[in-house]
PDB file of C-alpha atoms in Angstrom:
ATOM      1  CA  MET A   2      66.289 -48.988 149.299  1.00  0.00           C
ATOM      2  CA  ARG A   3      65.076 -46.368 151.873  1.00  0.00           C
ATOM      3  CA  ASN A   4      68.411 -45.652 153.129  1.00  0.00           C
ATOM      4  CA  ASN A   5      69.447 -44.768 149.465  1.00  0.00           C
ATOM      5  CA  CYS A   6      66.527 -42.601 148.920  1.00  0.00           C
ATOM      6  CA  CYS A   7      67.303 -41.345 152.256  1.00  0.00           C
ATOM      7  CA  ASP A   8      71.200 -40.740 150.929  1.00  0.00           C
ATOM      8  CA  ASP A   9      70.204 -38.819 147.448  1.00  0.00           C
ATOM      9  CA  SER A  10      67.765 -36.501 149.527  1.00  0.00           C
ATOM     10  CA  THR A  11      70.443 -35.554 152.149  1.00  0.00           C
ATOM     11  CA  THR A  12      73.083 -35.180 149.159  1.00  0.00           C
ATOM     12  CA  SER A  13      70.173 -32.780 147.039  1.00  0.00           C
ATOM     13  CA  VAL A  14      69.376 -30.636 149.807  1.00  0.00           C
ATOM     14  CA  ILE A  15      73.031 -30.453 150.915  1.00  0.00           C
ATOM     15  CA  LEU A  16      74.076 -29.274 147.502  1.00  0.00           C
ATOM     16  CA  PHE A  17      70.865 -27.153 147.189  1.00  0.00           C
ATOM     17  CA  VAL A  18      71.882 -25.508 150.495  1.00  0.00           C
ATOM     18  CA  THR A  19      75.631 -24.876 149.365  1.00  0.00           C
ATOM     19  CA  PHE A  20      74.318 -23.568 146.272  1.00  0.00           C
ATOM     20  CA  ILE A  21      71.914 -20.983 147.711  1.00  0.00           C
ATOM     21  CA  PHE A  22      74.538 -20.381 150.348  1.00  0.00           C
ATOM     22  CA  TRP A  23      77.533 -19.306 147.660  1.00  0.00           C
ATOM     23  CA  LEU A  24      75.323 -18.159 145.148  1.00  0.00           C
ATOM     24  CA  PRO A  25      74.701 -14.417 147.212  1.00  0.00           C
ATOM     25  CA  VAL A  26      79.038 -14.695 147.645  1.00  0.00           C
ATOM     26  CA  VAL A  27      79.658 -15.267 144.325  1.00  0.00           C
ATOM     27  CA  ILE A  28      77.062 -12.196 143.054  1.00  0.00           C
ATOM     28  CA  LEU A  29      78.668 -10.353 145.598  1.00  0.00           C
ATOM     29  CA  PHE A  30      82.277 -10.985 144.341  1.00  0.00           C
ATOM     30  CA  TYR A  31      81.383 -10.030 141.074  1.00  0.00           C
ATOM     31  CA  LEU A  32      79.662  -7.336 141.761  1.00  0.00           C
ATOM     32  CA  LEU A  33      82.636  -5.571 144.007  1.00  0.00           C
ATOM     33  CA  LYS A  34      84.818  -6.685 141.361  1.00  0.00           C
ATOM     34  CA  TRP A  35      82.948  -4.503 138.495  1.00  0.00           C
ATOM     35  CA  LEU A  36      82.544  -1.665 141.241  1.00  0.00           C
ATOM     36  CA  PHE A  37      86.256  -1.631 141.766  1.00  0.00           C
ATOM     37  CA  TYR A  38      86.658  -1.359 137.742  1.00  0.00           C
ATOM     38  CA  PHE A  39      84.006   1.768 137.572  1.00  0.00           C
ATOM     39  CA  ILE A  40      85.162   3.400 140.324  1.00  0.00           C
ATOM     40  CA  ARG A  41      89.226   2.798 138.584  1.00  0.00           C
ATOM     41  CA  TRP A  42      87.555   4.427 135.640  1.00  0.00           C
ATOM     42  CA  LEU A  43      85.719   7.282 137.206  1.00  0.00           C
ATOM     43  CA  PHE A  44      89.081   8.382 139.358  1.00  0.00           C
ATOM     44  CA  SER A  45      91.221   8.053 135.780  1.00  0.00           C
ATOM     45  CA  LEU A  46      88.423  10.344 133.791  1.00  0.00           C
ATOM     46  CA  SER A  47      88.819  12.462 137.278  1.00  0.00           C
ATOM     47  CA  ASN A  48      92.342  13.053 136.699  1.00  0.00           C
ATOM     48  CA  TYR A  49      92.280  13.772 132.758  1.00  0.00           C
ATOM     49  CA  SER A  50      89.445  16.171 133.701  1.00  0.00           C
ATOM     50  CA  ASP A  51      91.401  17.761 136.259  1.00  0.00           C
ATOM     51  CA  SER A  52      94.286  17.828 134.019  1.00  0.00           C
ATOM     52  CA  ASN A  53      92.677  19.500 131.037  1.00  0.00           C
ATOM     53  CA  GLU A  54      90.912  22.134 133.502  1.00  0.00           C
ATOM     54  CA  ASN A  55      94.629  22.945 134.779  1.00  0.00           C
ATOM     55  CA  LEU A  56      95.435  23.274 130.992  1.00  0.00           C
ATOM     56  CA  GLN A  57      92.225  25.754 131.149  1.00  0.00           C
ATOM     57  CA  LEU A  58      92.880  27.568 134.315  1.00  0.00           C
ATOM     58  CA  GLU A  59      96.888  28.018 134.397  1.00  0.00           C
ATOM     59  CA  ASN A  60      96.458  31.412 133.412  1.00  0.00           C
ATOM     60  CA  LYS A  61      94.492  32.178 137.126  1.00  0.00           C
ATOM     61  CA  LYS A  62      97.248  30.093 138.212  1.00  0.00           C
ATOM     62  CA  TYR A  63      99.822  32.761 139.495  1.00  0.00           C
ATOM     63  CA  SER A  64     100.514  35.990 139.918  1.00  0.00           C
ATOM     64  CA  ILE A  65     102.884  37.326 137.987  1.00  0.00           C
ATOM     65  CA  ASN A  66     102.243  40.301 136.196  1.00  0.00           C
ATOM     66  CA  SER A  67     101.717  40.840 132.436  1.00  0.00           C
ATOM     67  CA  ASN A  68     104.051  41.880 130.027  1.00  0.00           C
ATOM     68  CA  PHE A  69     106.487  39.584 132.505  1.00  0.00           C
ATOM     69  CA  PHE A  70     109.804  38.257 130.933  1.00  0.00           C
ATOM     70  CA  LYS A  71     112.716  35.864 133.384  1.00  0.00           C
ATOM     71  CA  LYS A  72     113.545  32.934 133.371  1.00  0.00           C
ATOM     72  CA  ALA A  73     111.817  29.824 134.649  1.00  0.00           C
ATOM     73  CA  GLN A  74     112.975  26.416 135.627  1.00  0.00           C
ATOM     74  CA  ILE A  75     111.036  23.177 134.424  1.00  0.00           C
ATOM     75  CA  LEU A  76     109.988  21.137 137.437  1.00  0.00           C
ATOM     76  CA  GLU A  77     108.243  18.373 135.422  1.00  0.00           C
ATOM     77  CA  VAL A  78     108.020  17.192 132.060  1.00  0.00           C
ATOM     78  CA  ASN A  79     104.758  14.902 130.642  1.00  0.00           C
ATOM     79  CA  LYS A  80     105.494  13.974 126.938  1.00  0.00           C
ATOM     80  CA  GLU A  81     102.126  12.181 126.873  1.00  0.00           C
ATOM     81  CA  LYS A  82     100.083  14.593 128.352  1.00  0.00           C
ATOM     82  CA  ASN A  83     101.503  16.855 126.454  1.00  0.00           C
ATOM     83  CA  ILE A  84     102.308  19.546 129.869  1.00  0.00           C
ATOM     84  CA  CYS A  85     104.848  21.007 131.612  1.00  0.00           C
ATOM     85  CA  THR A  86     104.956  22.195 135.113  1.00  0.00           C
ATOM     86  CA  LEU A  87     107.088  25.165 135.374  1.00  0.00           C
ATOM     87  CA  TRP A  88     108.754  27.048 138.761  1.00  0.00           C
ATOM     88  CA  ILE A  89     107.680  31.058 138.113  1.00  0.00           C
ATOM     89  CA  ASN A  90     108.138  33.376 141.404  1.00  0.00           C
ATOM     90  CA  GLU A  91     107.869  30.521 143.698  1.00  0.00           C
ATOM     91  CA  GLU A  92     105.038  29.310 142.260  1.00  0.00           C
ATOM     92  CA  LYS A  93     104.135  26.193 139.822  1.00  0.00           C
ATOM     93  CA  VAL A  94     102.411  26.913 136.749  1.00  0.00           C
ATOM     94  CA  VAL A  95     100.990  23.925 133.943  1.00  0.00           C
ATOM     95  CA  TRP A  96     101.625  24.790 131.330  1.00  0.00           C
ATOM     96  CA  PRO A  97     101.520  22.960 127.351  1.00  0.00           C
ATOM     97  CA  LEU A  98     104.766  21.462 126.618  1.00  0.00           C
ATOM     98  CA  ASN A  99     104.186  22.537 122.662  1.00  0.00           C
ATOM     99  CA  LYS A 100     103.843  25.879 123.811  1.00  0.00           C
ATOM    100  CA  LEU A 101     107.325  25.803 124.916  1.00  0.00           C
ATOM    101  CA  THR A 102     109.484  23.755 122.734  1.00  0.00           C
ATOM    102  CA  LEU A 103     109.211  22.717 119.440  1.00  0.00           C
ATOM    103  CA  ASN A 104     111.284  19.201 119.372  1.00  0.00           C
ATOM    104  CA  ASN A 105     109.971  18.358 123.020  1.00  0.00           C
ATOM    105  CA  GLU A 106     113.934  17.868 124.469  1.00  0.00           C
ATOM    106  CA  LEU A 107     113.076  20.159 127.426  1.00  0.00           C
ATOM    107  CA  LYS A 108     114.552  18.078 130.658  1.00  0.00           C
ATOM    108  CA  VAL A 109     113.610  18.537 134.442  1.00  0.00           C
ATOM    109  CA  GLN A 110     115.757  21.169 135.957  1.00  0.00           C
ATOM    110  CA  ASP A 111     116.741  22.976 132.508  1.00  0.00           C
ATOM    111  CA  CYS A 112     115.888  26.666 132.406  1.00  0.00           C
ATOM    112  CA  VAL A 113     113.812  28.740 129.715  1.00  0.00           C
ATOM    113  CA  SER A 114     112.783  32.419 129.043  1.00  0.00           C
ATOM    114  CA  ILE A 115     109.332  33.138 128.746  1.00  0.00           C
ATOM    115  CA  TYR A 116     107.787  36.099 128.076  1.00  0.00           C
ATOM    116  CA  VAL A 117     103.997  36.493 129.912  1.00  0.00           C
ATOM    117  CA  LYS A 118     101.508  38.351 127.087  1.00  0.00           C
ATOM    118  CA  ASP A 119      99.086  40.895 128.399  1.00  0.00           C
ATOM    119  CA  ASN A 120      96.002  38.332 128.491  1.00  0.00           C
ATOM    120  CA  ASN A 121      98.393  36.158 131.116  1.00  0.00           C
ATOM    121  CA  LYS A 122      99.618  33.700 128.174  1.00  0.00           C
ATOM    122  CA  ILE A 123     103.070  32.191 128.453  1.00  0.00           C
ATOM    123  CA  SER A 124     104.770  33.031 125.322  1.00  0.00           C
ATOM    124  CA  ARG A 125     108.129  31.777 123.545  1.00  0.00           C
ATOM    125  CA  SER A 126     107.041  32.456 119.895  1.00  0.00           C
ATOM    126  CA  SER A 127     105.887  35.933 119.484  1.00  0.00           C
ATOM    127  CA  ASN A 128     107.911  38.506 118.531  1.00  0.00           C
ATOM    128  CA  VAL A 129     107.995  40.800 121.807  1.00  0.00           C
ATOM    129  CA  PHE A 130     109.448  37.163 123.281  1.00  0.00           C
ATOM    130  CA  ILE A 131     112.113  37.623 120.745  1.00  0.00           C
ATOM    131  CA  GLU A 132     112.222  41.570 121.236  1.00  0.00           C
ATOM    132  CA  LYS A 133     112.684  41.059 125.154  1.00  0.00           C
ATOM    133  CA  ILE A 134     115.062  38.138 124.995  1.00  0.00           C
ATOM    134  CA  LEU A 135     117.635  40.434 122.973  1.00  0.00           C
ATOM    135  CA  LYS A 136     116.888  43.275 125.148  1.00  0.00           C
ATOM    136  CA  ASN A 137     117.882  40.962 128.275  1.00  0.00           C
ATOM    137  CA  SER A 138     121.248  40.239 126.595  1.00  0.00           C
ATOM    138  CA  ILE A 139     122.405  42.988 124.425  1.00  0.00           C
ATOM    139  CA  THR A 140     122.683  45.992 126.315  1.00  0.00           C
ATOM    140  CA  ASP A 141     123.033  48.191 122.679  1.00  0.00           C
ATOM    141  CA  PHE A 142     119.040  47.434 122.375  1.00  0.00           C
ATOM    142  CA  ASN A 143     118.450  48.624 125.995  1.00  0.00           C
ATOM    143  CA  ASP A 144     120.628  52.271 125.572  1.00  0.00           C
ATOM    144  CA  GLU A 145     118.621  52.814 122.313  1.00  0.00           C
ATOM    145  CA  ILE A 146     121.948  52.868 120.354  1.00  0.00           C
ATOM    146  CA  ILE A 147     120.400  50.649 117.898  1.00  0.00           C
ATOM    147  CA  LYS A 148     116.796  49.983 117.876  1.00  0.00           C
ATOM    148  CA  ILE A 149     114.633  47.041 116.479  1.00  0.00           C
ATOM    149  CA  LYS A 150     112.185  48.572 113.426  1.00  0.00           C
ATOM    150  CA  TYR A 151     110.636  45.084 113.292  1.00  0.00           C
ATOM    151  CA  ILE A 152     110.698  41.204 113.444  1.00  0.00           C
ATOM    152  CA  SER A 153     109.786  38.382 111.372  1.00  0.00           C
ATOM    153  CA  ARG A 154     110.145  35.065 112.575  1.00  0.00           C
ATOM    154  CA  ILE A 155     109.410  31.224 111.536  1.00  0.00           C
ATOM    155  CA  PRO A 156     109.658  29.677 115.556  1.00  0.00           C
ATOM    156  CA  GLY A 157     112.745  27.260 115.948  1.00  0.00           C
ATOM    157  CA  GLU A 158     113.545  28.130 112.628  1.00  0.00           C
ATOM    158  CA  ARG A 159     114.775  31.545 111.443  1.00  0.00           C
ATOM    159  CA  THR A 160     114.211  35.014 113.228  1.00  0.00           C
ATOM    160  CA  LYS A 161     115.107  38.190 110.513  1.00  0.00           C
ATOM    161  CA  ILE A 162     114.995  41.751 112.824  1.00  0.00           C
ATOM    162  CA  ILE A 163     115.471  44.973 111.094  1.00  0.00           C
ATOM    163  CA  VAL A 164     117.952  47.245 112.789  1.00  0.00           C
ATOM    164  CA  ALA A 165     118.191  51.082 112.757  1.00  0.00           C
ATOM    165  CA  SER A 166     120.451  53.570 114.255  1.00  0.00           C
ATOM    166  CA  ASP A 167     120.248  57.366 114.484  1.00  0.00           C
ATOM    167  CA  GLU A 168     123.845  57.742 113.918  1.00  0.00           C
ATOM    168  CA  GLN A 169     124.871  58.375 110.109  1.00  0.00           C
ATOM    169  CA  ASN A 170     127.195  55.519 108.683  1.00  0.00           C
ATOM    170  CA  PHE A 171     126.771  53.228 111.430  1.00  0.00           C
ATOM    171  CA  ASN A 172     126.003  49.691 110.090  1.00  0.00           C
ATOM    172  CA  SER A 173     123.904  47.982 112.667  1.00  0.00           C
ATOM    173  CA  ALA A 174     123.606  44.730 111.400  1.00  0.00           C
ATOM    174  CA  ARG A 175     127.466  44.495 111.674  1.00  0.00           C
ATOM    175  CA  GLU A 176     127.893  46.017 114.771  1.00  0.00           C
ATOM    176  CA  ILE A 177     125.976  43.559 116.829  1.00  0.00           C
ATOM    177  CA  LYS A 178     127.371  40.654 115.405  1.00  0.00           C
ATOM    178  CA  ARG A 179     131.104  42.146 115.746  1.00  0.00           C
ATOM    179  CA  GLN A 180     130.293  43.016 119.585  1.00  0.00           C
ATOM    180  CA  TRP A 181     127.646  40.348 120.737  1.00  0.00           C
ATOM    181  CA  ASN A 182     128.565  37.198 118.750  1.00  0.00           C
ATOM    182  CA  ASN A 183     128.700  35.381 122.109  1.00  0.00           C
ATOM    183  CA  GLU A 184     125.692  36.399 123.218  1.00  0.00           C
ATOM    184  CA  LEU A 185     123.721  35.671 119.858  1.00  0.00           C
ATOM    185  CA  LYS A 186     124.626  32.280 120.446  1.00  0.00           C
ATOM    186  CA  ASN A 187     123.536  31.569 123.576  1.00  0.00           C
ATOM    187  CA  ILE A 188     120.102  33.101 122.526  1.00  0.00           C
ATOM    188  CA  SER A 189     120.113  30.635 119.335  1.00  0.00           C
ATOM    189  CA  ASP A 190     121.070  27.557 121.429  1.00  0.00           C
ATOM    190  CA  GLU A 191     118.018  28.465 123.649  1.00  0.00           C
ATOM    191  CA  LEU A 192     115.618  28.892 121.174  1.00  0.00           C
ATOM    192  CA  GLU A 193     116.663  25.171 119.575  1.00  0.00           C
ATOM    193  CA  ASN A 194     119.310  26.590 117.511  1.00  0.00           C
ATOM    194  CA  GLU A 195     117.179  29.361 115.570  1.00  0.00           C
ATOM    195  CA  LYS A 196     119.152  31.482 113.225  1.00  0.00           C
ATOM    196  CA  ILE A 197     118.757  35.027 113.982  1.00  0.00           C
ATOM    197  CA  GLU A 198     119.747  37.709 110.952  1.00  0.00           C
ATOM    198  CA  PHE A 199     119.950  41.105 111.345  1.00  0.00           C
ATOM    199  CA  ILE A 200     119.173  43.340 108.266  1.00  0.00           C
ATOM    200  CA  ASN A 201     119.960  46.949 108.329  1.00  0.00           C
ATOM    201  CA  TRP A 202     117.305  49.735 107.559  1.00  0.00           C
ATOM    202  CA  SER A 203     116.962  52.454 105.608  1.00  0.00           C
ATOM    203  CA  SER A 204     114.605  54.918 104.245  1.00  0.00           C
ATOM    204  CA  GLU A 205     115.521  54.488 100.669  1.00  0.00           C
ATOM    205  CA  THR A 206     113.353  52.194  99.754  1.00  0.00           C
ATOM    206  CA  HIS A 207     115.404  50.857  96.974  1.00  0.00           C
ATOM    207  CA  ASP A 208     118.580  50.545  99.269  1.00  0.00           C
ATOM    208  CA  PHE A 209     116.386  48.635 101.771  1.00  0.00           C
ATOM    209  CA  ILE A 210     114.912  46.024  99.617  1.00  0.00           C
ATOM    210  CA  LYS A 211     118.880  45.384  98.367  1.00  0.00           C
ATOM    211  CA  ASN A 212     119.495  44.722 102.126  1.00  0.00           C
ATOM    212  CA  VAL A 213     116.657  42.277 102.715  1.00  0.00           C
ATOM    213  CA  LEU A 214     117.474  40.142  99.687  1.00  0.00           C
ATOM    214  CA  PHE A 215     121.239  40.363 100.138  1.00  0.00           C
ATOM    215  CA  PRO A 216     123.238  38.750  99.018  1.00  0.00           C
ATOM    216  CA  ILE A 217     120.679  38.400  95.885  1.00  0.00           C
ATOM    217  CA  ARG A 218     122.377  40.331  92.995  1.00  0.00           C
ATOM    218  CA  ASN A 219     120.750  41.980  89.631  1.00  0.00           C
ATOM    219  CA  ILE A 220     117.618  42.824  91.114  1.00  0.00           C
ATOM    220  CA  TYR A 221     115.441  45.392  89.296  1.00  0.00           C
ATOM    221  CA  ILE A 222     112.943  47.595  91.151  1.00  0.00           C
ATOM    222  CA  ASN A 223     110.279  48.894  89.638  1.00  0.00           C
ATOM    223  CA  GLU A 224     107.904  51.328  91.978  1.00  0.00           C
ATOM    224  CA  LEU A 225     104.262  51.172  91.016  1.00  0.00           C
ATOM    225  CA  LYS A 226     101.147  53.436  92.826  1.00  0.00           C
ATOM    226  CA  ASP A 227     100.198  50.218  94.906  1.00  0.00           C
ATOM    227  CA  GLU A 228     102.601  47.532  94.473  1.00  0.00           C
ATOM    228  CA  ILE A 229     106.279  47.296  93.987  1.00  0.00           C
ATOM    229  CA  GLU A 230     107.612  44.677  92.028  1.00  0.00           C
ATOM    230  CA  ILE A 231     111.070  42.863  92.181  1.00  0.00           C
ATOM    231  CA  LYS A 232     112.483  41.139  89.536  1.00  0.00           C
ATOM    232  CA  VAL A 233     115.807  38.649  90.222  1.00  0.00           C
ATOM    233  CA  PRO A 234     117.424  36.102  88.259  1.00  0.00           C
ATOM    234  CA  SER A 235     115.573  32.754  88.045  1.00  0.00           C
ATOM    235  CA  ASP A 236     117.994  30.621  89.936  1.00  0.00           C
ATOM    236  CA  GLN A 237     117.478  33.302  93.091  1.00  0.00           C
ATOM    237  CA  LEU A 238     113.589  33.391  92.743  1.00  0.00           C
ATOM    238  CA  SER A 239     112.807  31.022  95.776  1.00  0.00           C
ATOM    239  CA  LYS A 240     115.754  32.407  98.146  1.00  0.00           C
ATOM    240  CA  ALA A 241     114.252  36.254  97.259  1.00  0.00           C
ATOM    241  CA  ILE A 242     110.859  35.227  98.607  1.00  0.00           C
ATOM    242  CA  GLY A 243     112.341  32.925 101.008  1.00  0.00           C
ATOM    243  CA  LYS A 244     110.937  30.447 103.364  1.00  0.00           C
ATOM    244  CA  LYS A 245     107.435  30.215 104.032  1.00  0.00           C
ATOM    245  CA  GLY A 246     107.686  33.970 102.551  1.00  0.00           C
ATOM    246  CA  ILE A 247     109.857  35.930 105.136  1.00  0.00           C
ATOM    247  CA  ASN A 248     111.063  38.488 103.196  1.00  0.00           C
ATOM    248  CA  VAL A 249     108.089  39.370 101.655  1.00  0.00           C
ATOM    249  CA  LYS A 250     106.578  39.788 104.731  1.00  0.00           C
ATOM    250  CA  ILE A 251     109.151  41.853 106.155  1.00  0.00           C
ATOM    251  CA  LEU A 252     108.945  44.562 103.030  1.00  0.00           C
ATOM    252  CA  CYS A 253     104.750  44.557 103.382  1.00  0.00           C
ATOM    253  CA  GLY A 254     105.009  45.131 106.853  1.00  0.00           C
ATOM    254  CA  LEU A 255     107.510  48.064 106.872  1.00  0.00           C
ATOM    255  CA  LEU A 256     107.028  49.488 103.285  1.00  0.00           C
ATOM    256  CA  LYS A 257     103.492  49.111 103.610  1.00  0.00           C
ATOM    257  CA  THR A 258     102.484  47.816 100.036  1.00  0.00           C
ATOM    258  CA  LYS A 259     102.073  44.624  97.894  1.00  0.00           C
ATOM    259  CA  ILE A 260     105.398  43.438  97.185  1.00  0.00           C
ATOM    260  CA  LYS A 261     105.825  40.991  93.961  1.00  0.00           C
ATOM    261  CA  ILE A 262     108.503  39.127  93.523  1.00  0.00           C
ATOM    262  CA  TYR A 263     109.098  37.355  89.990  1.00  0.00           C
ATOM    263  CA  ASP A 264     112.225  36.165  88.051  1.00  0.00           C
TER     264      ASP A 264
END
C-alpha cells in the first residue's frame, strides 16, 4: 500500500516538474510566434509607408529641369500599387502608373514621351505635352511655318488642335495631314490610339465656327453682345457640341465669349 502511495507521489511530482518545465517553453514559443507576426506586420507597414513616401517625394528624386521633354524608359511596372519606375537622365523615378497611361498597358522596356511641368510633375495629359510631342516630330511647328493657336483634349480619346499660318490661302490642317501622316500615326499610337484632329483658324468668326463644326452644314449663326448662338439640324446637335463639349470649349476658348448650340 505504501509502495502504491509512493508511486503516485512520484508520478505527481514528475508530472508537476514536467509541467513547470514545459510551460515556459510553450509560452516562449507562442510569444516568439506572435513577435514574428508583429515584426512582419511592421515590415509590411513600413514598405507601404515607403511606397507612399516615394510617391509624395518623387518630384525630389530627380534633377531634370522643368519644361523638360524627352523619352523615358519603363524599368518596372507594379499594377497592384499603381506605380512604375522610369529611367530618366540616368536616374530612377517612381511615378503613379495612372498618370502615364489610361489603360495600364505599359510594359517593361517600353519607351514613353514625358513632359516635366514647372512644379516638377511628370505629365502626359496636359496640352503643353501635346504641343511638345508635335514640335518634336513635325518640323513645320518648330520652323513656325504652321502655328498652334489652341489645343482642346480629352486624354486617351481625342485632341483637337487649331492651327494657323502667316501665308495667305494656306490650308494648314490639310498640309499637316499630307506631309506628316506617318508621324501623326506614331504620335497617335503612343497616345493609346488617341485621335488627333487639326482645324484651320480664321479671323472671321463665322468661317472659324464652320471649320470647327465641319462637316455639319446648314448652320445658322447669330452674334449677340455677350453670346454667340449657333443653330444646327436636330440630328446633328450632339455632334456639333462634341464629346464632353469639346467643340464648345474650343469656340469659347478662342472667341472669348459664351457659346450656345441648339437645334
